Each structure stands twice: as structure tokens, then as C-alpha cells.
Tab-separated table of N, CA and C in Angstrom:
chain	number	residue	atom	x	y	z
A	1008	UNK	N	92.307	121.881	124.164
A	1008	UNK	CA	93.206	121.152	125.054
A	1008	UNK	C	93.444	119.750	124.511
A	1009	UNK	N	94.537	118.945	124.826
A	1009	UNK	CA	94.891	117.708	123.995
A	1009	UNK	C	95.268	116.987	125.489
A	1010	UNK	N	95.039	115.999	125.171
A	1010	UNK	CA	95.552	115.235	126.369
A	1010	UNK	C	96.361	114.155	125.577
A	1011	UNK	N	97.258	113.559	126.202
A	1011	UNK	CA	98.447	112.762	125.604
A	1011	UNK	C	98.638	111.275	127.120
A	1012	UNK	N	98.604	110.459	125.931
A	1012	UNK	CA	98.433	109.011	127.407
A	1012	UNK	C	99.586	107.950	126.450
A	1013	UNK	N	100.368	108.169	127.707
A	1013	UNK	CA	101.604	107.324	126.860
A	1013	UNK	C	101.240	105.549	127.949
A	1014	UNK	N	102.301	104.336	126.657
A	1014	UNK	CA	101.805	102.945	127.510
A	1014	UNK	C	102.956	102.525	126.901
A	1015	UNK	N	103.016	101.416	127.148
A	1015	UNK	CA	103.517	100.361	126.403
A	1015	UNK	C	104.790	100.323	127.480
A	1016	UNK	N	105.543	101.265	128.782
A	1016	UNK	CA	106.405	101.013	129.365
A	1016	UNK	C	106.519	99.226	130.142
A	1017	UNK	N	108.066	99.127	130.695
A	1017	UNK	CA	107.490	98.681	131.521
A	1017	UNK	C	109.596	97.744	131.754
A	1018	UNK	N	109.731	96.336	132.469
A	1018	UNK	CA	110.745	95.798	133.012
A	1018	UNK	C	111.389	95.404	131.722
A	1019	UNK	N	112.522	95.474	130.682
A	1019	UNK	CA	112.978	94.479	130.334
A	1019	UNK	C	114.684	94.133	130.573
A	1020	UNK	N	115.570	93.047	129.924
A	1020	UNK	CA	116.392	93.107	130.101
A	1020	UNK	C	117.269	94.007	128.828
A	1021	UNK	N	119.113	94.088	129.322
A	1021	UNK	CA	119.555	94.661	128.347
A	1021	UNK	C	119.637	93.977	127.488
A	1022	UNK	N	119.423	94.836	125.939
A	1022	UNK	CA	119.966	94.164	124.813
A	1022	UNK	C	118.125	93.741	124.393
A	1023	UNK	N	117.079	93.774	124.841
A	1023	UNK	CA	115.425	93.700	124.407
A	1023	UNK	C	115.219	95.281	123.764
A	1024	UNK	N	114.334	94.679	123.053
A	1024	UNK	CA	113.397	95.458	122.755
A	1024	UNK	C	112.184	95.732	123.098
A	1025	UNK	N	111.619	96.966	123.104
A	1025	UNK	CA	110.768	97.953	122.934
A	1025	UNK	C	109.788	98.854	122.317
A	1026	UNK	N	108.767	98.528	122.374
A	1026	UNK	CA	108.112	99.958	121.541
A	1026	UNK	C	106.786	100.483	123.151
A	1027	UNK	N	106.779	101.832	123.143
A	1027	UNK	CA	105.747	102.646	123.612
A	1027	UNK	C	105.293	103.668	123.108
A	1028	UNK	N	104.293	103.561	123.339
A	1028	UNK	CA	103.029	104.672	122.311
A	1028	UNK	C	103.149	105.566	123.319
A	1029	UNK	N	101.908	106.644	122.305
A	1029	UNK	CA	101.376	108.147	123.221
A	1029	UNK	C	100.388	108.364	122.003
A	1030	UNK	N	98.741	108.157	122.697
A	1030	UNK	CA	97.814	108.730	122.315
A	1030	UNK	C	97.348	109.799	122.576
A	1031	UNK	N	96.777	110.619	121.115
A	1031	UNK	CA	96.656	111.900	121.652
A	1031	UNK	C	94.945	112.441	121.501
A	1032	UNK	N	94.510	112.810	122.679
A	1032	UNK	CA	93.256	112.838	122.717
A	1032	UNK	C	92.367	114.500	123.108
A	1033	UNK	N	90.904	114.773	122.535
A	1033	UNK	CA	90.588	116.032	123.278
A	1033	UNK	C	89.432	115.930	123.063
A	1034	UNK	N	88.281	116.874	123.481
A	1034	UNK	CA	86.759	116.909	123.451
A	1034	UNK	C	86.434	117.292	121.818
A	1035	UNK	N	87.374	117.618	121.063
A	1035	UNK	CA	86.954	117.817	119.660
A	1035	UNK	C	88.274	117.386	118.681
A	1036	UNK	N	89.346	116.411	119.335
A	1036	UNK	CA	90.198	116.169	118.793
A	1036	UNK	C	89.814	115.262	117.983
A	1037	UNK	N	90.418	115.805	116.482
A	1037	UNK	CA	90.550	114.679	115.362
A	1037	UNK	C	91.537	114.514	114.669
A	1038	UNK	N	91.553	113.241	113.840
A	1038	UNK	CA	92.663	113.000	113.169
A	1038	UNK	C	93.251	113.959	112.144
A	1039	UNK	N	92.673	114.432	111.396
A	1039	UNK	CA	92.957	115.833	111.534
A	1039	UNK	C	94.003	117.028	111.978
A	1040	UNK	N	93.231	117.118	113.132
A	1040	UNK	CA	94.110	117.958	114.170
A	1040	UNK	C	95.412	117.296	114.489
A	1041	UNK	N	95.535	116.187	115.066
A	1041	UNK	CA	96.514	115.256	115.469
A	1041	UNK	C	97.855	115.025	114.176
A	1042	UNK	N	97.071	115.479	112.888
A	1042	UNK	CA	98.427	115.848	111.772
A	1042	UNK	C	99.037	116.668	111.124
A	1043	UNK	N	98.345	118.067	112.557
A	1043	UNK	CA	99.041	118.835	112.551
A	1043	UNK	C	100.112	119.479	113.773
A	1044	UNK	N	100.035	118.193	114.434
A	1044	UNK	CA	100.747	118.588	115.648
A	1044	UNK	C	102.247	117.469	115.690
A	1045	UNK	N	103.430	118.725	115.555
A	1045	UNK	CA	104.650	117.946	115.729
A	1045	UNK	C	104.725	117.393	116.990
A	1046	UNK	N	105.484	115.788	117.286
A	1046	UNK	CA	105.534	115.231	118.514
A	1046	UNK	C	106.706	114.766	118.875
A	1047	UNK	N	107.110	114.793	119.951
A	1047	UNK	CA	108.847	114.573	120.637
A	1047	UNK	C	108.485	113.537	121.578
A	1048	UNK	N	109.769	112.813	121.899
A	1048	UNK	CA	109.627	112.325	123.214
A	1048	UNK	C	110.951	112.622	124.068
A	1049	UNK	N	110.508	112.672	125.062
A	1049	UNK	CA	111.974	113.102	126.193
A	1049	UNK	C	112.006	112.440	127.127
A	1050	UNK	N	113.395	112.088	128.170
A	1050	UNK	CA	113.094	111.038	129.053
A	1050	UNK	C	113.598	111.898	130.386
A	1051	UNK	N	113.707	110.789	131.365
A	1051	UNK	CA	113.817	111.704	133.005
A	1051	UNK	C	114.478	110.111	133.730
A	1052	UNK	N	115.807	110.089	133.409
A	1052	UNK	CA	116.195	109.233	134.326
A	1052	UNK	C	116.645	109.284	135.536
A	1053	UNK	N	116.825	108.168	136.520
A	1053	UNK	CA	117.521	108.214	137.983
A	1053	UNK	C	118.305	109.494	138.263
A	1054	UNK	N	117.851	110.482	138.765
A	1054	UNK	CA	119.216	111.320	139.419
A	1054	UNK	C	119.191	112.493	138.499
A	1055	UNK	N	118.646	112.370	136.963
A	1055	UNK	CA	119.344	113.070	135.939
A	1055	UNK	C	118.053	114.434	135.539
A	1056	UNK	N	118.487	115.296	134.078
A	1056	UNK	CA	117.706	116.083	134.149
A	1056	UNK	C	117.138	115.651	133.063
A	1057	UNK	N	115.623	116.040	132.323
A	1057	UNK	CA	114.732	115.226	131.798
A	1057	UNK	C	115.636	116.226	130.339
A	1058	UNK	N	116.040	114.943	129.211
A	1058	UNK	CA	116.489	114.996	128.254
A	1058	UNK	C	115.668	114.374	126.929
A	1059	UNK	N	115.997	115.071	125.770
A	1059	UNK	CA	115.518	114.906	124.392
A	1059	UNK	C	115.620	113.496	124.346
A	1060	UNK	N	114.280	113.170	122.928
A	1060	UNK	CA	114.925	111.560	122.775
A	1060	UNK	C	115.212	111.837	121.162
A	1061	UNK	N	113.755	111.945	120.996
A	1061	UNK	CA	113.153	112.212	119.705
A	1061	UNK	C	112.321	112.929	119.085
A	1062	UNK	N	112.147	113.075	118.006
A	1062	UNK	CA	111.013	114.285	117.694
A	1062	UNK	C	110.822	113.642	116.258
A	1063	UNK	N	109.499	113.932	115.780
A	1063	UNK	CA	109.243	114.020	114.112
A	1063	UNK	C	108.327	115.124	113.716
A	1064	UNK	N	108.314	115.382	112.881
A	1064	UNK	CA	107.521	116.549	112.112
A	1064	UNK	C	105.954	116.034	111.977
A	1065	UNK	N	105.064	117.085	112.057
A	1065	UNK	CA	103.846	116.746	111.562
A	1065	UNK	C	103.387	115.663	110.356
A	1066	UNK	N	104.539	115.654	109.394
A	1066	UNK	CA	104.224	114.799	108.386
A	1066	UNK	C	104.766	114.006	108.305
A	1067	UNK	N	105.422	113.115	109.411
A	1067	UNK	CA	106.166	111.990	109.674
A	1067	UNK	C	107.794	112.884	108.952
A	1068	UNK	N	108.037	113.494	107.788
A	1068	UNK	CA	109.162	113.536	106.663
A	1068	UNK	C	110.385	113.934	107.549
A	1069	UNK	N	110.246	114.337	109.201
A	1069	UNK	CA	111.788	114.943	109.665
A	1069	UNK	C	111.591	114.539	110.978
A	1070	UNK	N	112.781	113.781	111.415
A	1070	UNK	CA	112.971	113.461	112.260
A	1070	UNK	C	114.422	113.766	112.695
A	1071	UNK	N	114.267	113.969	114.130
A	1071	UNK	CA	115.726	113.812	115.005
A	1071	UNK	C	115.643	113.087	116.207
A	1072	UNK	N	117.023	112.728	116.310
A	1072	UNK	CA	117.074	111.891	117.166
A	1072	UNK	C	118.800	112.168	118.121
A	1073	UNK	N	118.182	111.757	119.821
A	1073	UNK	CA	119.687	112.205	120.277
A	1073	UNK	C	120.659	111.538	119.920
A	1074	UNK	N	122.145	111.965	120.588
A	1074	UNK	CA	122.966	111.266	119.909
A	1074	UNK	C	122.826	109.763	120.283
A	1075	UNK	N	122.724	109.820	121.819
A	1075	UNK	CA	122.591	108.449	122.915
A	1075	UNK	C	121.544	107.614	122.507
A	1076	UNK	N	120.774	107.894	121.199
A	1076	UNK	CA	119.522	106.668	121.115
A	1076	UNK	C	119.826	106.807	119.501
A	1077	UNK	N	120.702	107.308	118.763
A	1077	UNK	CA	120.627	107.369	117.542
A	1077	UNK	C	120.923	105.848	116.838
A	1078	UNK	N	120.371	105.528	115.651
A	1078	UNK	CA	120.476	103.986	115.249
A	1078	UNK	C	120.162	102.681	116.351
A	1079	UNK	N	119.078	102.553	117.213
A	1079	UNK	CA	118.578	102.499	118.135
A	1079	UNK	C	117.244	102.678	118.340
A	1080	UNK	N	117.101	103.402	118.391
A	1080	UNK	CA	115.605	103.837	118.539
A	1080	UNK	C	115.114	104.651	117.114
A	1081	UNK	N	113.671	104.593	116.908
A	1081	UNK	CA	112.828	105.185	115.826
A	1081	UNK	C	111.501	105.344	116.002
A	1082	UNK	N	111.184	106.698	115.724
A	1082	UNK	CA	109.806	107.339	116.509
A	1082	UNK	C	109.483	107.282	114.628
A	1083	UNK	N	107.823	106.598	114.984
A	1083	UNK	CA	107.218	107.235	113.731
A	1083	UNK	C	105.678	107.495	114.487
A	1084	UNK	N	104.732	107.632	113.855
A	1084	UNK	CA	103.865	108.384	113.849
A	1084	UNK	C	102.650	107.501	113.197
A	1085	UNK	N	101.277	107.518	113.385
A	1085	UNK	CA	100.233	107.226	112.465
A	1085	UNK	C	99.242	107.827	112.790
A	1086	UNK	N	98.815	108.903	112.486
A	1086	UNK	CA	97.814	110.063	112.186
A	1086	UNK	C	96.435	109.464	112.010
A	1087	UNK	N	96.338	108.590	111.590
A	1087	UNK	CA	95.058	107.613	111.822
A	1087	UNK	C	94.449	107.393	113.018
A	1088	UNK	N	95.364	107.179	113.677
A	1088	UNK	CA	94.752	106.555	115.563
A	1088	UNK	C	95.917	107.301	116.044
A	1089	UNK	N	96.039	108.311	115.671
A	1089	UNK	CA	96.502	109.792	116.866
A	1089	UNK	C	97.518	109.533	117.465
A	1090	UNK	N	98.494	108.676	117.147
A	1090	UNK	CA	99.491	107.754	118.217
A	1090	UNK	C	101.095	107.913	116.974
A	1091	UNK	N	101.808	108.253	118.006
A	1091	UNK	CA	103.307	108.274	118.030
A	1091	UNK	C	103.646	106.797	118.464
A	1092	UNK	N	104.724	106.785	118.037
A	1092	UNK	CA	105.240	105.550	119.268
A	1092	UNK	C	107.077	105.956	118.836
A	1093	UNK	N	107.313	105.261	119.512
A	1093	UNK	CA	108.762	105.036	119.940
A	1093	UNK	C	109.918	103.331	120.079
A	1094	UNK	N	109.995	103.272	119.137
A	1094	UNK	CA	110.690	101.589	118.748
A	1094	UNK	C	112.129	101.607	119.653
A	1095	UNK	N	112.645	101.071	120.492
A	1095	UNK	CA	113.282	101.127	121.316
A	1095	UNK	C	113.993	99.951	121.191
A	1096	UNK	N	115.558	99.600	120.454
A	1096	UNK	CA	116.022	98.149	120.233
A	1096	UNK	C	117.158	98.588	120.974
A	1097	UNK	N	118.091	97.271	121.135
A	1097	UNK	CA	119.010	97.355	121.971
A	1097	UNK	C	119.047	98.186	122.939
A	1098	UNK	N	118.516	97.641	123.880
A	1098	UNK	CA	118.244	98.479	125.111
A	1098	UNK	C	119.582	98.378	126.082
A	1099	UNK	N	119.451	99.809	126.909
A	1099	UNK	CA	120.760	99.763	127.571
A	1099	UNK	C	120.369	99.766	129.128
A	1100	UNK	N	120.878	99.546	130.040
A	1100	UNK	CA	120.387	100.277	131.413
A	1100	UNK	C	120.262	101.673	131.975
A	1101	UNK	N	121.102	102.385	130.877
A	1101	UNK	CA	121.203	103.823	130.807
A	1101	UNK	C	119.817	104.394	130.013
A	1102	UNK	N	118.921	103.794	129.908
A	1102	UNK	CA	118.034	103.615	128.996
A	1102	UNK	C	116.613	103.971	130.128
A	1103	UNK	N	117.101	103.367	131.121
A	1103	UNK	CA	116.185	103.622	132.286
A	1103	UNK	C	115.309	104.996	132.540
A	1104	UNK	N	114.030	104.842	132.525
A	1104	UNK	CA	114.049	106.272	132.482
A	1104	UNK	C	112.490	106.552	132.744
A	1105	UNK	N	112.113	107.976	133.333
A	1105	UNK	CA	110.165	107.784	132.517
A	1105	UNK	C	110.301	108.621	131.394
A	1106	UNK	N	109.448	107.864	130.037
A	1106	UNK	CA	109.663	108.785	129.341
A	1106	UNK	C	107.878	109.923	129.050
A	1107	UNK	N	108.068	110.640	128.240
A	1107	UNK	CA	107.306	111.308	128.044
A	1107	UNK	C	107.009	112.065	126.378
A	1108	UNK	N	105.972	112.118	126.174
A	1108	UNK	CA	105.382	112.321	124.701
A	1108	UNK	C	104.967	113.830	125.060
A	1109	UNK	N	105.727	114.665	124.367
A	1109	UNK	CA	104.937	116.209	123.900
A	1109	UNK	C	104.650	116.374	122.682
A	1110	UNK	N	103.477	117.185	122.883
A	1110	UNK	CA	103.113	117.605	121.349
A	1110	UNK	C	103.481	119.278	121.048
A	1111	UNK	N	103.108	119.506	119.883
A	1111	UNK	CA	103.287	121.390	119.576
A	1111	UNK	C	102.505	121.989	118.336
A	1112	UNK	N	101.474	122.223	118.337
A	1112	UNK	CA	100.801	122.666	117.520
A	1112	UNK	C	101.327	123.403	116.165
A	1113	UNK	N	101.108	123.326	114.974
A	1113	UNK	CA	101.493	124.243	113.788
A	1113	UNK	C	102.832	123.822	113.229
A	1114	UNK	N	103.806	122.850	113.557
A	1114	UNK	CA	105.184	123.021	113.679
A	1114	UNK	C	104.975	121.905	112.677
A	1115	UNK	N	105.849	121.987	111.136
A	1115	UNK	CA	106.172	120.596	110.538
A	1115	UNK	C	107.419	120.969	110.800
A	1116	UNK	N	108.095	120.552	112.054
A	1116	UNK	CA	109.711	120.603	112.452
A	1116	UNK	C	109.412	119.425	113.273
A	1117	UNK	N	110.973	119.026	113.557
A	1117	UNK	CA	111.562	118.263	114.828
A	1117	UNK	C	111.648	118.728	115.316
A	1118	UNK	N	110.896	119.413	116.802
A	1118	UNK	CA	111.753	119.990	117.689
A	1118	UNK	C	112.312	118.947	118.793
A	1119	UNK	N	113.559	119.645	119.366
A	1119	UNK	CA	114.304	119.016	120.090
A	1119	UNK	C	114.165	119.811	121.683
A	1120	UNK	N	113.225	121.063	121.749
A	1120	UNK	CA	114.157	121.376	123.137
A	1120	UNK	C	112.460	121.372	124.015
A	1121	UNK	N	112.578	121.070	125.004
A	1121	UNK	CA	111.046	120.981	126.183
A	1121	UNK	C	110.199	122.146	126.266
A	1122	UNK	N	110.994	123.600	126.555
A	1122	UNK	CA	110.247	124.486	125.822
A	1122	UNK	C	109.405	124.818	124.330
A	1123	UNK	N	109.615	124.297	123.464
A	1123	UNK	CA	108.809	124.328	122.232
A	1123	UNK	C	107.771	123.928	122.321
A	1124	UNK	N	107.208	122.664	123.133
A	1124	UNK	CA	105.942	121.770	123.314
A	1124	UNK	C	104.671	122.111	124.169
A	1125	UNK	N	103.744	122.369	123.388
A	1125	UNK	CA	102.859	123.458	124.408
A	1125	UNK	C	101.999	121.481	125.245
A	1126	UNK	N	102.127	120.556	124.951
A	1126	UNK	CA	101.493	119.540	125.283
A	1126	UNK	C	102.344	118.106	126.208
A	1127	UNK	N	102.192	118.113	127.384
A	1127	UNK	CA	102.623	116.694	127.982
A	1127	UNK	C	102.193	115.409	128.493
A	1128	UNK	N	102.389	114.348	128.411
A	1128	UNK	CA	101.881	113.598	129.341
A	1128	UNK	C	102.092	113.195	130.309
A	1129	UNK	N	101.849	111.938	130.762
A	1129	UNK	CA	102.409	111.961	132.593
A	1129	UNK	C	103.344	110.725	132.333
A	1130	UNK	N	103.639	110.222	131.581
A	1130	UNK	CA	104.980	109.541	130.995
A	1130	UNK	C	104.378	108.316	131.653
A	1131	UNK	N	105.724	107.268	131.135
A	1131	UNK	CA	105.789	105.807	131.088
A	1131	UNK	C	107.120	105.110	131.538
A	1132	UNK	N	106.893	104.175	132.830
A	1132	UNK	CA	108.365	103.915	133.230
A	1132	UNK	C	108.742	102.567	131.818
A	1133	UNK	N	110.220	102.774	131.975
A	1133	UNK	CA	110.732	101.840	131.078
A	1133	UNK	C	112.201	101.182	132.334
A	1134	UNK	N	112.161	100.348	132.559
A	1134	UNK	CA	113.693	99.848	133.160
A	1134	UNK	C	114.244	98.746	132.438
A	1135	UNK	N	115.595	99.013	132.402
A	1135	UNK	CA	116.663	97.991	131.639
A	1135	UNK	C	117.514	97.542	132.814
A	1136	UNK	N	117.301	95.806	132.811
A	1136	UNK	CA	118.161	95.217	133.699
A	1136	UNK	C	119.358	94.752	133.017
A	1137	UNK	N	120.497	94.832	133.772
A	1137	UNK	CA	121.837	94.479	133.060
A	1137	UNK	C	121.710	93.060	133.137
């Protein structure tokens, strides 16, 4: 079992920047393990249905990204201390959102869709004031 603890959310205005992590943790989890697990993040804004952000491959080498955060945002990875993060510039109010870190065992892919990710966390609010 992996447990995943995302941080770094929290108030800013539009046009700030951002970064939030997601550590990934278990009773025999190691770094190791943690570089072999592809990781996404997806968000869940006001009203809306919880959408892709980002994803990278187990070996940092592939990444995707949606269209709405593309050149914008950049997920990398450090397999060292088990942690993803998510660089978040020019922030929008549409930006608003909780987001959330999945993982997926075996996969050096990007995946993009919520079904692929056998791992979640309990996400991180982010708000953008206009």
C-alpha cells in the first residue's frame, strides 16, 4: 500500500506562483519503489468534474501536460525523497481547484486518464484571487 500526502496548497493572487508537492509513503516503501511508480496530478474545481493536469513517467523522460496548464505549469519528480511536485506559474482563477497526486505502479508512461492510477491522495486546496 502507498500512501501519497500532497502540501504546499494554499491563497494566492492571479498572475503568482506556485509549487505543491506529493510525498509518497508505505510500511516498506523505498526509493526504489517510488522510481518505479508513474505519477499524475489532477484537479477538482468549483462546480466542475475532477480533470487531468499532469503526468510524468517513472523516469522523469515523458511528460504530459493539459492543454489549460500547458507552458505554465511543470511537474518533475525526485526519486530521492519520493516527491513529485508541481510548479504552477502564472496563475489563473480558473486555476482554483483541490488538486490531487496519483500514482500507478510498473508504468514508464504519462498517463493522463483517473482510471489508470491504482494510488490517491486526499489533495491540496490551491485558490487564485483575481
Amino acid at each position: 500500500q502507498v500512501q501519497l500526502v500532497e502540501s504546499g496548497g494554499g491563497l494566492v493572487q492571479a498572475g503568482d506562483s506556485l509549487r505543491i508537492s506529493c510525498e509518497a509513503s508505505g510500511r516498506t516503501f523505498s526509493s526504489y519503489d517510488f522510481s518505479t511508480y508513474g505519477m499524475g496530478w489532477f484537479r477538482r474545481g468549483p462546480g466542475r468534474e475532477r480533470e487531468f493536469v499532469a503526468a510524468i513517467s517513472w523516469s522523469g523522460g515523458s511528460t504530459n501536460y493539459a492543454d489549460s496548464v500547458k507552458g505554465r505549469f511543470t511537474i518533475s519528480r525526485d526519486n530521492a525523497k519520493n516527491t513529485v511536485y508541481l510548479q504552477m506559474n502564472s496563475l489563473k482563477p480558473e486555476d482554483t481547484a483541490v488538486y490531487y497526486c496519483a500514482a500507478v505502479r510498473g508504468v514508464d508512461y504519462a498517463l493522463l486518464r483517473p482510471y489508470e492510477y491504482d494510488f490517491w491522495g486526499q489533495g491540496t486546496q490551491v485558490t487564485v484571487s483575481s
